[in-house]
Each structure stands twice: as structure tokens, then as C-alpha cells.
Amino acid sequence: QKEVEQNSGPLSVPEGAIASLNCTYSDRGSQSFFWYRQYSGKSPELIMFIYSNGDKEDGRFTAQLNKASQYVSLLIRDSQPSDSATYLCAVNTDTGNQFYFGTGTSLTVIP
Amino acid sequence: DTGVSQDPRHKITKRGQNVTFRCDPISEHNRLYWYRQTLGQGPEFLTYFQNEAQLEKSRLLSDRFSAERPKGSFSTLEIQRTEQGDSAMYLCASSPLWQAFNYGYTFGSGTRLTVV
């Protein structure tokens, strides 16, 4: 069973703060990792991907990967109310043909 | 490039009826994927096509479900004899060959199915 686990939250942070979202995965063969943002009633939107250990930054978003600990995180700096959404962690299969998603973490940014 | 298009956006059907959804991928994308997302859960893989060939199916895709991509362009997902447990958002995505592995893929807006 390939599993991706996320804290479902809800996570609340004040506007301007750093939001930290975490994800662990069980399959050591996984090689690429993705963060999707999903607004209520909408489809998931890809915001970050990472496949090398370390940090990857894109604007206010930083993805962090630690393959030894099987841990992926997403940091959102200077959080805005528009960041309020559910954030889904996804991990590829060892064949790369499908992704396994976590259940998502609900984030609320309080103005 | 207008993105992945799905039709209809919403479908309400009575239990036992058949329903069909359509997905139009981004032009020239070889791969097309179907996922299902129920309330409070992440998307779950159903099946994927490479051109017109259906290469992988999840065990979630019971005998009541069938998917086709007859000419390697648009795809249809049919559910026969719908059950209340089929109520979900059905998501389609597409990608060029091999790109999804490293770069992920973009979902369409989804079809929300409600079985009453």
C-alpha cells in the first residue's frame, strides 16, 4: 500500500505569517513530489514540484524534500487570505504513471 | 492552448442510470488520466491512456466503469448502473509523454456527479 499522509488541519495562520504544510510518504521508490492547491468546489491546481533533496523556491512558495526521512513540506511566506485553500501532497509511483495523493491540509489565512 | 476541458461540469442522475463524461485534453498531449475525488479525500487514480491505448487501470475501476480514447484525442468515461457511492468529482488530466513524471500534470475543471 503506497500511502501519503498529511495533517488534515485545519491550519490557521495570520496574514503575513509563514504557513508550514507537511507530508510523509511510505514508498521509498517514489521519485517526484508535487503540491497542489485546491479551492473549495474547484479542481486541484499544481503549484510546486520537487525531485531533488533540499529546497526549491518559487516566489512565496518553498518546497522541501528529505528522501531519507520520506518527508516533503511546503512553506508559504507572507501568507495572504487568497492562500486559504486545501493543499494536496502528491507522490509519483515508481513507474511514474500515476500519482498518490494525500487527503490534503486545509489552510485558513486570517486577515 | 485552452487547457483540459471536461463536460458536463455537473451531472445529477438517479441511481441505476448510466452516465458518460467527456474529456478533451490539451492538443497533442499523448497521455490522458482519469481520477476520482470524493469529499474530504485526495484524488484517486482510475486509469490512463497513452494515445488510444489504455495502459493501466486501478482496481477502483469496477466492471461498471469503462473508459475509451478512440482516436487518441478526447476520452469518455462511462459509469453504468450508477450507485450512490459513485458520487464524486471526476477529474481528467493530460500531459506530453514522460512529462508527468517530473513536472506533474494539469487537471481539467472536473465533472461533479451526484447520484440520488
mmCIF file of C-alpha atoms in Angstrom, chain A residues 12-99:
data_model
loop_
_atom_site.group_PDB
_atom_site.id
_atom_site.type_symbol
_atom_site.label_atom_id
_atom_site.label_comp_id
_atom_site.label_asym_id
_atom_site.label_seq_id
_atom_site.Cartn_x
_atom_site.Cartn_y
_atom_site.Cartn_z
ATOM 1 C CA SER A 12 -4.873 28.796 10.675
ATOM 2 C CA VAL A 13 -2.211 31.476 10.329
ATOM 3 C CA PRO A 14 -2.442 35.277 10.461
ATOM 4 C CA GLU A 15 -1.909 37.264 7.291
ATOM 5 C CA GLY A 16 1.795 37.829 6.638
ATOM 6 C CA ALA A 17 2.925 34.784 8.618
ATOM 7 C CA ILE A 18 4.638 31.648 7.319
ATOM 8 C CA ALA A 19 2.396 28.635 6.759
ATOM 9 C CA SER A 20 4.089 25.234 7.017
ATOM 10 C CA LEU A 21 2.462 22.190 5.469
ATOM 11 C CA ASN A 22 3.853 18.705 5.888
ATOM 12 C CA CYS A 23 3.582 15.393 4.101
ATOM 13 C CA THR A 24 5.090 11.949 4.625
ATOM 14 C CA TYR A 25 5.107 9.060 2.184
ATOM 15 C CA SER A 26 5.658 5.354 2.558
ATOM 16 C CA ASP A 27 7.135 4.238 -0.776
ATOM 17 C CA ARG A 28 10.905 4.705 -0.815
ATOM 18 C CA GLY A 29 10.844 4.229 -4.584
ATOM 19 C CA SER A 30 8.943 7.476 -5.103
ATOM 20 C CA GLN A 31 10.989 9.955 -7.036
ATOM 21 C CA SER A 32 8.983 13.096 -7.670
ATOM 22 C CA PHE A 33 6.714 15.070 -5.426
ATOM 23 C CA PHE A 34 4.080 17.670 -6.045
ATOM 24 C CA TRP A 35 1.996 20.203 -4.203
ATOM 25 C CA TYR A 36 -1.455 21.098 -5.460
ATOM 26 C CA ARG A 37 -3.749 23.829 -4.185
ATOM 27 C CA GLN A 38 -7.499 23.250 -4.282
ATOM 28 C CA TYR A 39 -10.101 25.889 -3.643
ATOM 29 C CA SER A 40 -13.488 24.710 -2.463
ATOM 30 C CA GLY A 41 -15.508 23.246 -5.320
ATOM 31 C CA LYS A 42 -12.635 23.609 -7.795
ATOM 32 C CA SER A 43 -10.137 21.162 -9.261
ATOM 33 C CA PRO A 44 -6.565 20.881 -7.924
ATOM 34 C CA GLU A 45 -4.006 23.341 -9.295
ATOM 35 C CA LEU A 46 -0.318 22.418 -9.477
ATOM 36 C CA ILE A 47 1.833 24.935 -7.599
ATOM 37 C CA MET A 48 5.182 23.211 -6.971
ATOM 38 C CA PHE A 49 7.143 20.084 -7.854
ATOM 39 C CA ILE A 50 10.420 18.796 -6.484
ATOM 40 C CA TYR A 51 12.549 15.695 -7.021
ATOM 41 C CA SER A 52 15.926 16.505 -5.505
ATOM 42 C CA ASN A 53 16.718 16.579 -1.815
ATOM 43 C CA GLY A 54 16.801 20.079 -0.404
ATOM 44 C CA ASP A 55 14.802 23.219 -1.004
ATOM 45 C CA LYS A 56 13.176 24.612 -4.106
ATOM 46 C CA GLU A 57 11.845 28.158 -4.087
ATOM 47 C CA ASP A 58 9.258 29.743 -6.360
ATOM 48 C CA GLY A 59 8.099 33.166 -5.306
ATOM 49 C CA ARG A 60 6.464 32.929 -1.882
ATOM 50 C CA PHE A 61 6.489 29.119 -2.012
ATOM 51 C CA THR A 62 9.323 26.820 -0.904
ATOM 52 C CA ALA A 63 9.147 23.053 -1.246
ATOM 53 C CA GLN A 64 11.472 20.954 0.903
ATOM 54 C CA LEU A 65 12.312 17.311 0.312
ATOM 55 C CA ASN A 66 14.089 14.840 2.564
ATOM 56 C CA LYS A 67 14.097 11.413 0.940
ATOM 57 C CA ALA A 68 15.910 9.760 3.840
ATOM 58 C CA SER A 69 13.086 10.783 6.166
ATOM 59 C CA GLN A 70 10.430 10.371 3.436
ATOM 60 C CA TYR A 71 9.205 13.837 4.150
ATOM 61 C CA VAL A 72 8.037 16.686 1.947
ATOM 62 C CA SER A 73 6.970 20.110 3.100
ATOM 63 C CA LEU A 74 5.619 23.334 1.658
ATOM 64 C CA LEU A 75 6.307 26.723 3.173
ATOM 65 C CA ILE A 76 4.216 29.717 2.201
ATOM 66 C CA ARG A 77 5.798 33.007 3.156
ATOM 67 C CA ASP A 78 3.862 36.242 3.650
ATOM 68 C CA SER A 79 0.592 34.302 3.667
ATOM 69 C CA GLN A 80 -2.375 36.042 2.078
ATOM 70 C CA PRO A 81 -6.105 35.429 2.544
ATOM 71 C CA SER A 82 -6.149 34.235 -1.068
ATOM 72 C CA ASP A 83 -3.890 31.346 0.011
ATOM 73 C CA SER A 84 -6.791 29.920 2.026
ATOM 74 C CA ALA A 85 -7.407 26.548 0.395
ATOM 75 C CA THR A 86 -6.727 22.845 0.779
ATOM 76 C CA TYR A 87 -3.173 21.818 -0.099
ATOM 77 C CA LEU A 88 -2.673 18.347 -1.515
ATOM 78 C CA CYS A 89 0.621 16.490 -1.488
ATOM 79 C CA ALA A 90 1.138 14.042 -4.370
ATOM 80 C CA VAL A 91 3.822 11.437 -4.916
ATOM 81 C CA ASN A 92 4.548 9.594 -8.139
ATOM 82 C CA THR A 93 4.563 5.844 -8.365
ATOM 83 C CA ASP A 94 7.753 4.014 -9.107
ATOM 84 C CA THR A 95 6.536 3.646 -12.690
ATOM 85 C CA GLY A 96 5.667 7.308 -12.862
ATOM 86 C CA ASN A 97 2.292 6.593 -14.401
ATOM 87 C CA GLN A 98 0.061 7.685 -11.568
ATOM 88 C CA PHE A 99 0.209 9.867 -8.531
#
